[in-house]
Amino acid sequence: MRYSTVMHYSRVAISLLIVFAFLVFILAIQGCGCGGIEYSSGVQGEIAVKTLPSPDAPSKVLGIGAAMDEGKDVLIFRQTRKASSLPLNERNFFFISKVMESYRPDVKVIEIPNSVTYPQGDYYSVIMDHFPGNGYGVIKNEDGGFKLYTSAFGYSEKYDEMVVPVIESIEKVLGPCPFDKRRLILSNSKYPEYTKAMQEKKNIVFYCFANCCNSFPPAEQASLERKLKENFASAEGLVKIDHKAYTDPANELYSKCESIVSVYNSKTRQISPAFVSGSDTIANVRKFLAEN
């Protein structure tokens, strides 16, 4: 084989390797869920209005038909969990569910799964023809007919960017929303370290590995946790957050700053991100603790 031919095939092989490495990188970002590819900017969709045909027979699915016969507004919502959803997004899904449920009992509220079995020709299929993949729909009896108001959810890890726009949107369709997040937040924390630190007006160092990217492996997590305990457990409040404890006051405070490690300074009453790529996390914690 000639030298030029060998070089040609070598260049082709190198090019293929570069393309393969790029694809692996893209897939890794998507699997991590923190690269900005999987989630929208958190913008709530515009409200769309469709006039529905009158049903030949009441729907037999999830009590929709009975509620329509009673003249009730019917609020249906669907929240699709993506495979790479970050754990904090689950918290927002929880709050959106509570927003919707707050309209009971005056409104028939239904959360539907991704797949629902229904009889062939059921009126449910007519509704779903206009229903967003992720979002809500409200069936209202207006002017002797039925109208469907729909809006798609925007995705964001931030409560103010995901849940608040949902509330503002649904209020345009159903009126004032009775939901009050403060009523859900427990007065007593499940974390004794948090309760003690708050009573003693101490600083608090929060950490949680549930929303780590694939680039921060378990061995490094264990190393960081050990360093946090060695440096701060005796002098400060040190709290490892369970991201599923949605309504705990510690989780509520931690969620205001999205970082693997966050510092709450009791003097400034500010919470700051200490885990920043390319910097010393322990040094960052010390800096935020020292602020006045």
Coordinates of C-alpha atoms in Angstrom, one line a residue:
M1 CA 0.0 0.0 0.0
R2 CA 1.4 3.4 -1.0
Y3 CA 2.3 5.9 1.7
S4 CA -0.2 8.5 0.3
T5 CA -3.0 5.9 0.6
V6 CA -2.0 5.1 4.2
M7 CA -2.0 8.8 5.1
H8 CA -5.4 9.2 3.4
Y9 CA -7.0 6.4 5.5
S10 CA -5.3 7.8 8.6
R11 CA -6.8 11.2 8.1
V12 CA -10.3 9.6 7.5
A13 CA -9.9 7.6 10.7
I14 CA -8.9 10.7 12.7
S15 CA -11.8 12.6 11.3
L16 CA -14.2 9.8 12.3
L17 CA -12.8 9.7 15.8
I18 CA -13.3 13.5 16.2
V19 CA -16.9 13.2 15.0
F20 CA -17.5 10.3 17.4
A21 CA -15.9 12.2 20.3
F22 CA -18.1 15.2 19.6
L23 CA -21.3 13.0 19.6
V24 CA -20.3 11.4 22.9
F25 CA -19.8 14.9 24.4
I26 CA -23.2 16.0 23.2
L27 CA -24.9 12.9 24.6
A28 CA -23.0 13.3 27.9
I29 CA -24.4 16.9 28.2
Q30 CA -27.9 15.7 27.5
G31 CA -27.6 12.9 30.0
C32 CA -26.3 15.2 32.6
G33 CA -29.3 17.5 32.2
C34 CA -27.3 20.6 33.0
G35 CA -26.1 21.7 29.6
G36 CA -29.0 23.8 28.6
I37 CA -30.0 21.5 25.7
E38 CA -32.8 19.6 27.4
Y39 CA -34.7 22.5 28.9
S40 CA -36.4 25.5 27.6
S41 CA -35.8 29.0 29.0
G42 CA -38.7 28.5 31.4
V43 CA -41.2 30.5 29.3
Q44 CA -44.8 29.6 29.9
G45 CA -46.7 29.1 26.6
E46 CA -49.3 31.5 25.4
I47 CA -53.0 30.6 26.1
A48 CA -54.7 29.0 23.1
V49 CA -58.5 28.7 22.8
K50 CA -60.3 26.0 20.8
T51 CA -64.0 25.5 20.3
L52 CA -64.8 21.8 21.0
P53 CA -67.6 20.0 19.2
S54 CA -70.4 18.9 21.5
P55 CA -69.9 15.3 22.7
D56 CA -72.2 12.6 21.2
A57 CA -71.9 11.0 24.6
P58 CA -70.2 11.9 27.9
S59 CA -66.6 10.8 28.2
K60 CA -66.0 7.8 30.4
V61 CA -62.5 8.7 31.2
L62 CA -61.4 10.0 34.6
G63 CA -64.7 11.6 35.5
I64 CA -64.5 14.2 32.7
G65 CA -67.9 13.5 31.3
A66 CA -69.7 13.6 34.6
A67 CA -68.0 16.9 35.5
M68 CA -69.0 18.4 32.2
D69 CA -72.6 17.3 32.7
E70 CA -72.6 19.0 36.1
G71 CA -71.5 22.2 34.5
K72 CA -68.1 22.3 36.2
D73 CA -65.0 23.7 34.7
V74 CA -62.6 20.8 34.1
L75 CA -58.9 21.4 34.6
I76 CA -56.6 18.7 33.1
F77 CA -52.9 18.9 33.4
R78 CA -49.9 16.7 32.4
Q79 CA -46.3 17.0 33.5
T80 CA -44.0 14.8 31.5
R81 CA -40.9 13.7 33.3
K82 CA -37.9 13.6 31.0
A83 CA -35.3 10.9 31.5
S84 CA -32.7 13.6 32.2
S85 CA -34.8 15.8 34.5
L86 CA -32.8 17.3 37.3
P87 CA -34.0 16.5 40.8
L88 CA -34.9 20.2 41.5
N89 CA -37.3 20.1 38.6
E90 CA -39.3 17.4 40.6
R91 CA -39.8 20.1 43.3
N92 CA -41.3 22.4 40.7
F93 CA -43.6 19.7 39.4
F94 CA -44.7 19.1 43.0
F95 CA -45.6 22.8 43.4
I96 CA -47.4 22.9 40.1
S97 CA -49.6 20.0 41.2
K98 CA -50.5 21.9 44.3
V99 CA -51.3 25.0 42.2
M100 CA -53.8 22.9 40.2
E101 CA -55.2 21.1 43.1
S102 CA -56.0 24.4 44.9
Y103 CA -58.9 24.9 42.5
R104 CA -60.8 22.0 44.0
P105 CA -63.7 21.3 44.7
D106 CA -65.2 24.0 42.5
V107 CA -63.2 22.8 39.5
K108 CA -62.8 19.2 38.5
V109 CA -59.0 18.8 38.6
I110 CA -57.3 15.8 36.9
E111 CA -53.6 15.0 36.5
I112 CA -53.2 12.6 33.6
P113 CA -50.3 10.2 33.0
N114 CA -48.6 10.1 29.6
S115 CA -50.8 7.2 28.5
V116 CA -54.5 6.7 29.2
T117 CA -56.6 3.8 28.1
Y118 CA -60.1 4.8 26.8
P119 CA -62.9 3.3 24.7
Q120 CA -62.7 3.8 21.0
G121 CA -64.5 7.0 20.0
D122 CA -64.6 8.4 23.5
Y123 CA -64.8 12.2 23.7
Y124 CA -61.5 12.2 25.6
S125 CA -59.7 11.7 22.2
V126 CA -61.3 14.9 20.9
I127 CA -59.9 16.8 23.9
M128 CA -56.4 15.3 23.5
D129 CA -56.3 16.3 19.9
H130 CA -55.7 19.8 21.1
F131 CA -53.8 19.1 24.4
P132 CA -50.1 20.0 24.9
G133 CA -47.6 17.4 25.7
N134 CA -46.7 19.2 28.9
G135 CA -49.2 21.7 30.2
Y136 CA -52.8 22.3 31.2
G137 CA -56.1 22.5 29.6
V138 CA -59.4 23.9 30.9
I139 CA -62.8 22.9 29.5
K140 CA -65.4 25.6 30.0
N141 CA -69.0 25.7 29.1
E142 CA -69.4 29.0 27.3
D143 CA -72.3 30.4 25.1
G144 CA -73.9 27.0 25.0
G145 CA -70.8 25.2 23.8
F146 CA -67.5 23.9 25.1
K147 CA -64.2 25.8 24.8
L148 CA -60.7 24.4 25.6
Y149 CA -58.1 26.8 27.0
T150 CA -54.6 25.3 26.8
S151 CA -51.0 26.4 27.7
A152 CA -47.7 24.5 27.7
F153 CA -45.4 24.6 30.7
G154 CA -41.9 26.1 30.4
Y155 CA -39.1 24.3 32.1
S156 CA -36.7 25.8 34.6
E157 CA -34.9 24.8 37.8
K158 CA -36.0 28.1 39.3
Y159 CA -39.4 28.4 41.1
D160 CA -39.9 32.0 39.9
E161 CA -39.3 31.0 36.3
M162 CA -41.4 27.9 36.2
V163 CA -44.1 27.9 38.8
V164 CA -45.0 31.6 39.1
P165 CA -45.7 31.9 35.3
V166 CA -48.0 28.8 35.6
I167 CA -50.0 30.6 38.4
E168 CA -50.2 33.8 36.3
S169 CA -51.4 31.8 33.3
I170 CA -54.0 29.7 35.0
E171 CA -55.5 32.7 36.8
K172 CA -56.3 34.2 33.4
V173 CA -58.6 31.2 32.8
L174 CA -59.9 30.3 36.2
G175 CA -59.6 33.5 38.2
P176 CA -57.6 34.1 41.4
C177 CA -55.5 31.1 42.5
P178 CA -56.0 30.0 46.1
F179 CA -52.5 28.4 46.2
D180 CA -50.1 29.7 48.8
K181 CA -46.7 28.1 48.9
R182 CA -46.1 29.4 52.5
R183 CA -48.8 27.1 53.8
L184 CA -46.9 24.1 52.5
I185 CA -43.6 25.0 54.0
L186 CA -43.2 23.2 57.4
S187 CA -42.5 25.4 60.4
N188 CA -40.1 22.7 61.8
S189 CA -37.2 21.4 59.8
K190 CA -36.5 17.7 59.5
Y191 CA -32.8 18.5 59.8
P192 CA -31.8 19.0 63.5
E193 CA -28.6 20.8 62.3
Y194 CA -30.6 23.4 60.5
T195 CA -33.0 24.0 63.5
K196 CA -30.1 24.3 65.9
A197 CA -28.2 26.7 63.6
M198 CA -31.3 28.9 63.1
Q199 CA -32.0 29.0 66.9
E200 CA -28.3 30.0 67.6
K201 CA -28.2 32.4 64.6
K202 CA -25.3 30.5 63.1
N203 CA -24.2 30.3 59.5
I204 CA -25.2 27.2 57.5
V205 CA -23.4 25.3 54.9
F206 CA -25.8 23.3 52.6
Y207 CA -24.7 20.6 50.2
C208 CA -26.6 18.1 48.0
F209 CA -25.3 15.7 45.4
A210 CA -28.6 14.8 43.9
N211 CA -28.3 17.3 41.0
C212 CA -24.6 16.5 40.2
C213 CA -23.5 16.2 36.7
N214 CA -21.8 13.0 35.4
S215 CA -18.5 14.9 35.6
F216 CA -18.6 14.9 39.4
P217 CA -18.2 11.2 40.3
P218 CA -19.0 9.5 43.7
A219 CA -15.4 9.4 44.8
E220 CA -15.1 13.2 44.4
Q221 CA -18.4 13.7 46.2
A222 CA -17.2 11.6 49.1
S223 CA -14.0 13.6 49.2
L224 CA -15.8 16.9 49.2
E225 CA -18.2 15.8 51.9
R226 CA -15.3 14.7 54.1
K227 CA -13.6 18.1 53.7
L228 CA -16.8 19.9 54.6
K229 CA -17.3 17.9 57.7
E230 CA -13.6 18.3 58.7
N231 CA -13.7 22.1 58.2
F232 CA -17.1 23.2 59.2
A233 CA -19.2 20.6 61.1
S234 CA -18.0 21.9 64.5
A235 CA -18.3 25.7 64.0
E236 CA -21.2 26.0 61.5
G237 CA -24.5 24.4 60.7
L238 CA -23.8 21.7 58.1
V239 CA -26.8 20.3 56.4
K240 CA -26.9 17.6 53.7
I241 CA -30.1 18.3 51.8
D242 CA -32.6 15.5 50.8
H243 CA -34.0 17.0 47.6
K244 CA -37.3 15.1 48.0
A245 CA -38.1 17.0 51.2
Y246 CA -39.9 19.7 49.2
T247 CA -41.7 21.5 51.9
D248 CA -38.9 21.7 54.5
P249 CA -37.8 25.2 55.3
A250 CA -34.2 24.1 54.8
N251 CA -35.0 22.9 51.3
E252 CA -36.8 26.2 50.6
L253 CA -33.8 28.2 51.6
Y254 CA -31.3 25.9 49.8
S255 CA -33.4 26.1 46.6
K256 CA -32.9 29.9 46.4
C257 CA -29.3 29.2 45.3
E258 CA -28.6 26.5 42.8
S259 CA -25.3 25.0 43.7
I260 CA -23.9 21.7 45.0
V261 CA -22.6 23.6 48.0
S262 CA -24.3 26.8 49.2
V263 CA -23.6 29.0 52.2
Y264 CA -26.2 30.9 54.2
N265 CA -24.6 33.8 56.1
S266 CA -26.7 34.6 59.2
K267 CA -25.5 38.2 59.4
T268 CA -26.2 39.2 55.8
R269 CA -29.1 36.7 55.4
Q270 CA -27.8 35.9 52.0
I271 CA -27.3 32.5 50.4
S272 CA -24.4 32.1 48.0
P273 CA -23.1 29.4 45.6
A274 CA -19.8 27.9 46.8
F275 CA -19.3 25.1 44.3
V276 CA -18.1 26.9 41.2
S277 CA -16.2 25.2 38.4
G278 CA -12.5 25.8 38.5
S279 CA -12.4 27.3 42.0
D280 CA -11.7 26.0 45.5
T281 CA -15.0 25.1 47.1
I282 CA -13.6 25.1 50.7
A283 CA -12.0 28.6 50.1
N284 CA -15.3 29.8 48.7
V285 CA -17.2 28.6 51.8
R286 CA -14.8 30.4 54.1
K287 CA -15.2 33.6 52.1
F288 CA -19.0 33.6 52.3
L289 CA -18.9 32.7 56.0
A290 CA -16.7 35.7 56.7
E291 CA -18.9 38.3 55.0
N292 CA -20.5 41.0 57.2

